[in-house]
Amino acid sequence: MKIYNFAAGPAMLPAEVMKKAQEEFCAYQDSGSGLMELSHRGKYFKPVIDRAEANVRELLGLTDEYSVLFIQGGASMQFCMIPMNLLNGGTADVVETGVWSKKAAKEAKLFGTVNIAASSADTKYDHIPAVSDWKLTPGAAYLHITSNNTIAGTQYQTLPTAPAGVPLIADMSSDIMSRVFDATKFDMIYAGAQKNLGPSGVTLVVMKKALAERTAANVPTMLRYSTYIEDGSMFNTPPTYSIYMLALVTDWVKAQGGIAGVEEVNNAKAAKLYGFLDDSSFFKSTVAVADRSRMNVVFRTPSEELDAKFIAEAKANGLTELKGHRLVGGCRASIYNAMPMEGVEALIKFMKEFEVANR
Ligand SMILES: *Cc1c(COP(=O)(O)O)cnc(C)c1O
């Protein structure tokens, strides 16, 4: 049976990428060893990390002002590294749109003051607070947003800007490279790889080099951005295999016509699935229509019992990992770049059958 995996992360990877990695798994090029068995300082790995960086630069349209870094510890490590390097007792403005931004705020409190500029916690994060209602701090050390809320299923349709002089930082873990945007409007972007860029184990950090100059002298070497900038993300042994996979995934994005190419397919997938949800009197989308995520489609059946039945029967039909996050329940279909249109069509076909049988 053909399996379509709707997991939120680690998530499915493009079939072509998995195939290519399989072909090279035991013997990389003429080395006679797998890439993960080879030195990060040897002649095979350097071109891989260079290609990963070049692909990111090309796809995001980055200028030389930016560094492209590969760091371990997941997006969650960035929740503490950012304030540790950039806050220095100042105030961080955080827009709280879900569990992940709440965690970013919690860590920032360890290093300074946090102003929750806006929050949708009261309504279970079912929308993105209007930018016109944000209460920003003049001279904030940075403004932090979460561009796509993986658990709640909301996404900024228009990315905000920060007041002049305030660095804009975005956690783009679950929608990086899924849509065209102007990366140069951001001072820092980060994303755990395991949603749209590759396997877990590496976090992509794109930041203006000048920002890293703020770090105080007492921040440990491994937690300083400048260490990664100066040593090309190779101060210590980097996660070589995860970076190799990220290079393959970004090669794949380029082959799809770049981010514009994948965005076109992403828009069509999301339109089809939300269109079905809107027409259905059985399944329901639970988030504000204007803020719906094109990556994580959160929905419910009429009851928790039917949610569980749907998830189990979908799985038996080759549609796996449709359970909502443990904090919110319900169902969630994550349809990142690697999910083909056929997967979404198979899901809708099954949802129609389930609706007829359980109405
Ligand atoms: C998955 C996710 C995280 C956490 O990523 P880890 O790599 O597990 O630390 C943070 N933010 C967002 C938006 C996510 O989707």
Short mmCIF file of C-alpha atoms and ligand atoms in Angstrom, two decimals:
data_model
loop_
_atom_site.label_atom_id
_atom_site.label_comp_id
_atom_site.label_asym_id
_atom_site.label_seq_id
_atom_site.Cartn_x
_atom_site.Cartn_y
_atom_site.Cartn_z
CA MET A 1 0.00 0.00 0.00
CA LYS A 2 1.21 3.52 -0.83
CA ILE A 3 1.70 5.46 2.41
CA TYR A 4 1.19 9.20 2.71
CA ASN A 5 2.74 10.47 5.91
CA PHE A 6 1.13 13.63 7.31
CA ALA A 7 3.44 13.94 10.33
CA ALA A 8 4.18 17.43 11.68
CA GLY A 9 7.89 16.74 12.23
CA PRO A 10 10.03 14.88 11.68
CA ALA A 11 8.06 14.89 8.47
CA MET A 12 8.17 13.16 5.12
CA LEU A 13 10.98 14.09 2.75
CA PRO A 14 10.78 14.29 -1.05
CA ALA A 15 10.81 10.79 -2.55
CA GLU A 16 13.64 11.77 -4.93
CA VAL A 17 15.77 12.89 -1.99
CA MET A 18 15.23 9.65 -0.06
CA LYS A 19 16.14 7.65 -3.18
CA LYS A 20 19.33 9.64 -3.81
CA ALA A 21 20.38 9.33 -0.15
CA GLN A 22 19.76 5.59 -0.35
CA GLU A 23 21.93 5.25 -3.45
CA GLU A 24 24.80 7.06 -1.74
CA PHE A 25 24.26 5.64 1.73
CA CYS A 26 27.03 3.01 1.95
CA ALA A 27 29.52 4.44 -0.52
CA TYR A 28 29.65 8.20 -1.05
CA GLN A 29 31.13 9.10 -4.42
CA ASP A 30 34.48 7.27 -4.75
CA SER A 31 35.22 7.21 -1.01
CA GLY A 32 34.15 3.63 -0.35
CA SER A 33 32.51 4.85 2.88
CA GLY A 34 29.18 6.38 3.74
CA LEU A 35 29.24 10.16 4.14
CA MET A 36 28.30 9.81 7.80
CA GLU A 37 31.47 7.74 8.29
CA LEU A 38 33.75 10.43 6.87
CA SER A 39 35.57 13.30 8.59
CA HIS A 40 33.88 16.66 8.58
CA ARG A 41 37.32 18.09 7.79
CA GLY A 42 37.97 15.72 4.88
CA LYS A 43 37.58 16.42 1.20
CA TYR A 44 34.09 14.96 0.85
CA PHE A 45 32.12 16.93 3.41
CA LYS A 46 33.36 20.46 2.71
CA PRO A 47 31.67 20.68 -0.72
CA VAL A 48 28.44 19.39 0.88
CA ILE A 49 28.21 22.09 3.58
CA ASP A 50 29.28 24.71 1.02
CA ARG A 51 26.49 23.59 -1.31
CA ALA A 52 23.94 23.61 1.52
CA GLU A 53 24.92 27.19 2.33
CA ALA A 54 24.95 28.29 -1.32
CA ASN A 55 21.51 26.77 -1.89
CA VAL A 56 20.08 28.59 1.14
CA ARG A 57 21.64 31.86 0.00
CA GLU A 58 20.29 31.46 -3.52
CA LEU A 59 16.79 30.33 -2.52
CA LEU A 60 16.32 33.02 0.14
CA GLY A 61 18.07 35.74 -1.89
CA LEU A 62 20.51 36.62 0.90
CA THR A 63 23.10 39.38 0.65
CA ASP A 64 26.66 39.17 2.03
CA GLU A 65 25.39 40.95 5.14
CA TYR A 66 23.98 37.58 6.27
CA SER A 67 25.61 34.48 7.69
CA VAL A 68 24.12 31.04 7.09
CA LEU A 69 24.73 28.83 10.12
CA PHE A 70 24.05 25.19 10.95
CA ILE A 71 23.54 24.68 14.68
CA GLN A 72 22.44 21.71 16.80
CA GLY A 73 19.89 21.65 19.61
CA GLY A 74 16.82 22.26 17.44
CA ALA A 75 14.72 25.39 17.18
CA SER A 76 14.28 25.02 20.95
CA MET A 77 17.97 25.80 21.49
CA GLN A 78 17.42 29.05 19.60
CA PHE A 79 14.76 30.01 22.15
CA CYS A 80 17.60 30.43 24.67
CA MET A 81 20.53 31.27 22.35
CA ILE A 82 18.71 34.32 20.96
CA PRO A 83 18.18 36.09 24.31
CA MET A 84 21.52 34.84 25.65
CA ASN A 85 23.30 36.58 22.76
CA LEU A 86 21.02 39.49 22.01
CA LEU A 87 19.03 40.54 25.05
CA ASN A 88 21.67 41.68 27.55
CA GLY A 89 19.11 42.83 30.10
CA GLY A 90 17.00 44.68 27.52
CA THR A 91 13.39 44.06 26.49
CA ALA A 92 12.29 41.45 23.97
CA ASP A 93 8.95 41.97 22.23
CA VAL A 94 7.36 38.59 21.56
CA VAL A 95 4.12 37.99 19.65
CA GLU A 96 2.54 34.98 21.29
CA THR A 97 0.68 32.97 18.67
CA GLY A 98 1.13 29.47 20.00
CA VAL A 99 3.03 27.02 22.14
CA TRP A 100 6.34 27.64 20.38
CA SER A 101 6.32 31.43 20.75
CA LYS A 102 5.34 30.97 24.40
CA LYS A 103 8.46 28.85 24.85
CA ALA A 104 10.59 31.49 23.13
CA ALA A 105 9.23 34.07 25.58
CA LYS A 106 9.87 31.83 28.60
CA GLU A 107 13.57 31.43 27.81
CA ALA A 108 13.98 35.15 27.05
CA LYS A 109 12.81 35.97 30.58
CA LEU A 110 16.00 34.37 31.87
CA PHE A 111 18.05 37.12 30.21
CA GLY A 112 15.94 40.27 30.41
CA THR A 113 12.42 41.63 30.22
CA VAL A 114 9.79 40.14 27.95
CA ASN A 115 6.89 42.16 26.62
CA ILE A 116 4.14 40.02 25.11
CA ALA A 117 3.30 42.51 22.37
CA ALA A 118 0.14 40.60 21.49
CA SER A 119 -1.31 37.19 22.25
CA SER A 120 -4.08 34.94 20.99
CA ALA A 121 -3.81 32.62 24.02
CA ASP A 122 -7.32 33.62 25.20
CA THR A 123 -8.90 32.01 22.16
CA LYS A 124 -6.60 28.98 22.12
CA TYR A 125 -4.36 30.54 19.47
CA ASP A 126 -7.04 30.32 16.80
CA HIS A 127 -5.81 33.47 15.02
CA ILE A 128 -2.89 35.85 14.55
CA PRO A 129 -3.39 39.14 16.46
CA ALA A 130 -3.75 42.11 14.09
CA VAL A 131 -0.49 44.01 13.72
CA SER A 132 -2.33 47.27 14.43
CA ASP A 133 -3.07 46.00 17.97
CA TRP A 134 0.51 45.08 18.86
CA LYS A 135 1.96 46.94 21.86
CA LEU A 136 5.60 47.31 20.92
CA THR A 137 8.42 48.54 23.17
CA PRO A 138 10.34 51.53 21.84
CA GLY A 139 13.97 50.48 21.49
CA ALA A 140 13.28 46.77 22.07
CA ALA A 141 16.30 44.47 21.77
CA TYR A 142 14.36 42.48 19.18
CA LEU A 143 10.87 41.57 17.99
CA HIS A 144 10.21 37.82 17.78
CA ILE A 145 7.45 36.21 15.73
CA THR A 146 6.54 32.63 14.80
CA SER A 147 5.64 32.74 11.11
CA ASN A 148 3.69 29.47 11.13
CA ASN A 149 2.12 27.90 14.19
CA THR A 150 2.60 24.19 13.70
CA ILE A 151 0.30 23.09 16.52
CA ALA A 152 -2.49 25.71 16.27
CA GLY A 153 -2.51 25.69 12.46
CA THR A 154 -2.23 29.45 11.88
CA GLN A 155 0.20 31.39 9.70
CA TYR A 156 0.98 35.03 8.96
CA GLN A 157 -0.35 35.61 5.46
CA THR A 158 1.57 38.88 5.32
CA LEU A 159 4.82 38.92 7.25
CA PRO A 160 5.15 41.96 9.53
CA THR A 161 7.98 44.47 9.70
CA ALA A 162 9.65 45.80 12.85
CA PRO A 163 10.04 49.46 13.83
CA ALA A 164 13.25 51.02 12.51
CA GLY A 165 16.25 49.91 14.55
CA VAL A 166 14.53 46.89 16.13
CA PRO A 167 15.85 43.56 14.81
CA LEU A 168 13.08 41.33 13.48
CA ILE A 169 13.52 37.64 14.31
CA ALA A 170 11.32 34.84 13.02
CA ASP A 171 10.96 31.21 13.98
CA MET A 172 10.14 29.76 10.56
CA SER A 173 10.59 26.12 11.55
CA SER A 174 7.39 24.96 9.90
CA ASP A 175 7.11 27.18 6.84
CA ILE A 176 10.65 28.01 5.76
CA MET A 177 11.00 27.78 1.97
CA SER A 178 7.30 27.09 1.53
CA ARG A 179 6.45 30.53 0.13
CA VAL A 180 8.24 33.47 -1.41
CA PHE A 181 9.08 36.25 1.04
CA ASP A 182 11.65 39.01 1.40
CA ALA A 183 14.27 37.53 3.73
CA THR A 184 16.20 40.80 3.78
CA LYS A 185 13.38 42.31 5.89
CA PHE A 186 14.53 40.01 8.70
CA ASP A 187 17.61 40.31 10.88
CA MET A 188 17.41 36.66 11.82
CA ILE A 189 15.45 33.61 10.69
CA TYR A 190 15.75 30.15 12.16
CA ALA A 191 14.20 26.78 11.47
CA GLY A 192 14.63 23.28 12.82
CA ALA A 193 15.22 21.21 9.68
CA GLN A 194 12.79 18.40 10.37
CA LYS A 195 9.70 20.03 8.87
CA ASN A 196 10.67 21.49 5.52
CA LEU A 197 14.43 21.14 5.15
CA GLY A 198 15.57 17.64 6.04
CA PRO A 199 15.85 15.33 9.03
CA SER A 200 16.17 16.48 12.63
CA GLY A 201 19.62 17.21 14.07
CA VAL A 202 20.35 20.54 12.43
CA THR A 203 18.79 23.98 12.72
CA LEU A 204 19.23 26.52 9.97
CA VAL A 205 20.06 29.98 11.31
CA VAL A 206 20.26 32.94 8.96
CA MET A 207 21.38 36.13 10.64
CA LYS A 208 22.90 39.51 9.95
CA LYS A 209 26.55 39.23 10.93
CA ALA A 210 26.43 42.56 12.72
CA LEU A 211 23.82 41.22 15.15
CA ALA A 212 26.32 38.68 16.52
CA GLU A 213 28.58 41.52 17.70
CA ARG A 214 26.19 42.25 20.58
CA THR A 215 27.04 39.09 22.50
CA ALA A 216 28.46 39.64 25.97
CA ALA A 217 31.89 38.21 26.88
CA ASN A 218 30.51 35.69 29.40
CA VAL A 219 28.45 33.69 26.87
CA PRO A 220 30.02 30.22 26.43
CA THR A 221 31.84 29.51 23.17
CA MET A 222 29.40 26.87 21.88
CA LEU A 223 26.43 29.16 22.52
CA ARG A 224 27.84 32.25 20.78
CA TYR A 225 26.69 32.97 17.24
CA SER A 226 30.11 34.47 16.47
CA THR A 227 31.70 31.03 16.99
CA TYR A 228 29.56 29.56 14.22
CA ILE A 229 30.17 32.56 11.96
CA GLU A 230 33.95 32.49 12.43
CA ASP A 231 34.34 28.73 12.03
CA GLY A 232 31.81 28.13 9.26
CA SER A 233 29.60 26.11 11.64
CA MET A 234 32.59 23.78 12.20
CA PHE A 235 33.98 24.81 15.58
CA ASN A 236 33.09 21.31 16.66
CA THR A 237 31.80 18.31 14.70
CA PRO A 238 28.67 19.43 12.90
CA PRO A 239 25.72 17.06 12.24
CA THR A 240 27.21 16.01 8.90
CA TYR A 241 24.46 13.69 7.72
CA SER A 242 21.66 16.16 8.55
CA ILE A 243 23.51 18.90 6.65
CA TYR A 244 23.99 16.53 3.70
CA MET A 245 20.25 15.84 3.66
CA LEU A 246 19.53 19.57 3.87
CA ALA A 247 21.76 20.04 0.81
CA LEU A 248 19.76 17.38 -1.06
CA VAL A 249 16.41 18.87 -0.03
CA THR A 250 17.47 22.37 -1.11
CA ASP A 251 18.77 20.92 -4.43
CA TRP A 252 15.26 19.48 -4.79
CA VAL A 253 13.58 22.84 -4.04
CA LYS A 254 15.74 24.43 -6.76
CA ALA A 255 14.69 21.70 -9.19
CA GLN A 256 11.01 22.48 -8.47
CA GLY A 257 11.50 26.02 -9.75
CA GLY A 258 12.74 27.37 -6.44
CA ILE A 259 10.47 28.58 -3.67
CA ALA A 260 8.01 30.07 -6.20
CA GLY A 261 7.62 26.61 -7.71
CA VAL A 262 6.89 24.84 -4.44
CA GLU A 263 4.64 27.69 -3.31
CA GLU A 264 2.39 27.19 -6.30
CA VAL A 265 1.88 23.53 -5.41
CA ASN A 266 1.51 24.37 -1.69
CA ASN A 267 -1.23 26.90 -2.46
CA ALA A 268 -3.08 24.41 -4.63
CA LYS A 269 -2.83 21.67 -1.96
CA ALA A 270 -4.07 23.96 0.82
CA ALA A 271 -6.89 25.40 -1.32
CA LYS A 272 -8.11 21.92 -2.12
CA LEU A 273 -8.07 20.69 1.48
CA TYR A 274 -9.62 23.82 3.02
CA GLY A 275 -12.15 23.92 0.18
CA PHE A 276 -13.21 20.42 1.11
CA LEU A 277 -13.38 21.30 4.85
CA ASP A 278 -15.53 24.36 4.12
CA ASP A 279 -17.96 22.34 2.01
CA SER A 280 -18.22 19.55 4.56
CA SER A 281 -20.86 19.62 7.28
CA PHE A 282 -18.96 16.85 9.12
CA PHE A 283 -15.31 17.96 9.18
CA LYS A 284 -14.49 21.47 10.41
CA SER A 285 -11.47 23.74 10.30
CA THR A 286 -11.08 25.37 13.71
CA VAL A 287 -8.91 28.41 12.99
CA ALA A 288 -9.68 31.92 11.68
CA VAL A 289 -10.15 31.71 7.92
CA ALA A 290 -7.84 34.67 7.27
CA ASP A 291 -4.94 33.09 9.20
CA ARG A 292 -5.11 29.48 8.05
CA SER A 293 -1.79 27.71 7.73
CA ARG A 294 -0.89 26.28 4.35
CA MET A 295 1.44 23.82 6.08
CA ASN A 296 -0.51 22.43 9.06
CA VAL A 297 -4.21 21.94 8.46
CA VAL A 298 -5.97 21.47 11.79
CA PHE A 299 -9.50 20.07 11.76
CA ARG A 300 -12.10 18.14 13.73
CA THR A 301 -14.94 15.70 13.20
CA PRO A 302 -18.18 16.18 15.25
CA SER A 303 -16.74 14.36 18.31
CA GLU A 304 -13.54 13.17 19.97
CA GLU A 305 -14.65 9.56 19.45
CA LEU A 306 -15.02 10.17 15.73
CA ASP A 307 -11.66 11.98 15.62
CA ALA A 308 -10.01 8.85 17.04
CA LYS A 309 -11.93 6.56 14.70
CA PHE A 310 -11.00 8.74 11.71
CA ILE A 311 -7.30 8.77 12.63
CA ALA A 312 -7.25 4.97 13.07
CA GLU A 313 -9.15 4.18 9.87
CA ALA A 314 -7.12 6.69 7.84
CA LYS A 315 -3.97 4.95 9.05
CA ALA A 316 -5.34 1.58 7.96
CA ASN A 317 -5.85 3.18 4.54
CA GLY A 318 -2.25 4.38 4.25
CA LEU A 319 -2.83 7.93 5.49
CA THR A 320 -0.64 8.12 8.58
CA GLU A 321 0.13 10.55 11.41
CA LEU A 322 -3.11 12.54 11.26
CA LYS A 323 -3.48 12.91 15.02
CA GLY A 324 -3.51 16.49 16.29
CA HIS A 325 -0.81 17.61 18.73
CA ARG A 326 -1.25 16.10 22.21
CA LEU A 327 -1.93 19.57 23.64
CA VAL A 328 -4.87 20.36 21.34
CA GLY A 329 -6.31 17.01 20.20
CA GLY A 330 -8.39 16.75 17.03
CA CYS A 331 -6.75 16.01 13.70
CA ARG A 332 -3.92 17.65 11.80
CA ALA A 333 -2.67 17.10 8.28
CA SER A 334 0.81 18.52 7.80
CA ILE A 335 1.31 19.18 4.12
CA TYR A 336 4.85 20.53 3.87
CA ASN A 337 6.76 20.98 0.62
CA ALA A 338 7.44 17.25 0.25
CA MET A 339 3.77 16.21 0.36
CA PRO A 340 2.63 15.73 -3.24
CA MET A 341 -0.81 16.81 -4.45
CA GLU A 342 -1.67 13.10 -4.81
CA GLY A 343 -1.35 12.74 -1.02
CA VAL A 344 -3.84 15.54 -0.41
CA GLU A 345 -6.21 14.09 -3.00
CA ALA A 346 -5.99 10.64 -1.37
CA LEU A 347 -6.74 12.23 2.02
CA ILE A 348 -9.79 14.10 0.71
CA LYS A 349 -11.09 10.96 -1.01
CA PHE A 350 -10.86 9.05 2.26
CA MET A 351 -12.43 11.90 4.25
CA LYS A 352 -15.42 11.88 1.88
CA GLU A 353 -15.89 8.13 2.38
CA PHE A 354 -15.54 8.46 6.15
CA GLU A 355 -18.08 11.27 6.23
CA VAL A 356 -20.64 9.22 4.30
CA ALA A 357 -20.13 6.19 6.53
CA ASN A 358 -20.27 8.10 9.85
CA ARG A 359 -22.62 11.00 9.28
C1 LIG B 1 8.87 22.04 15.68
C2 LIG B 1 8.96 23.46 16.06
C3 LIG B 1 9.84 23.92 17.05
C4 LIG B 1 10.69 22.97 17.88
O1 LIG B 1 11.70 22.44 17.12
P1 LIG B 1 12.82 21.51 17.78
O2 LIG B 1 13.77 21.40 16.64
O3 LIG B 1 12.16 20.24 18.17
O4 LIG B 1 13.40 22.21 18.93
C5 LIG B 1 9.91 25.27 17.29
N1 LIG B 1 9.15 26.14 16.61
C6 LIG B 1 8.27 25.74 15.66
C7 LIG B 1 7.46 26.75 14.94
C8 LIG B 1 8.17 24.39 15.36
O5 LIG B 1 7.30 23.99 14.42
#
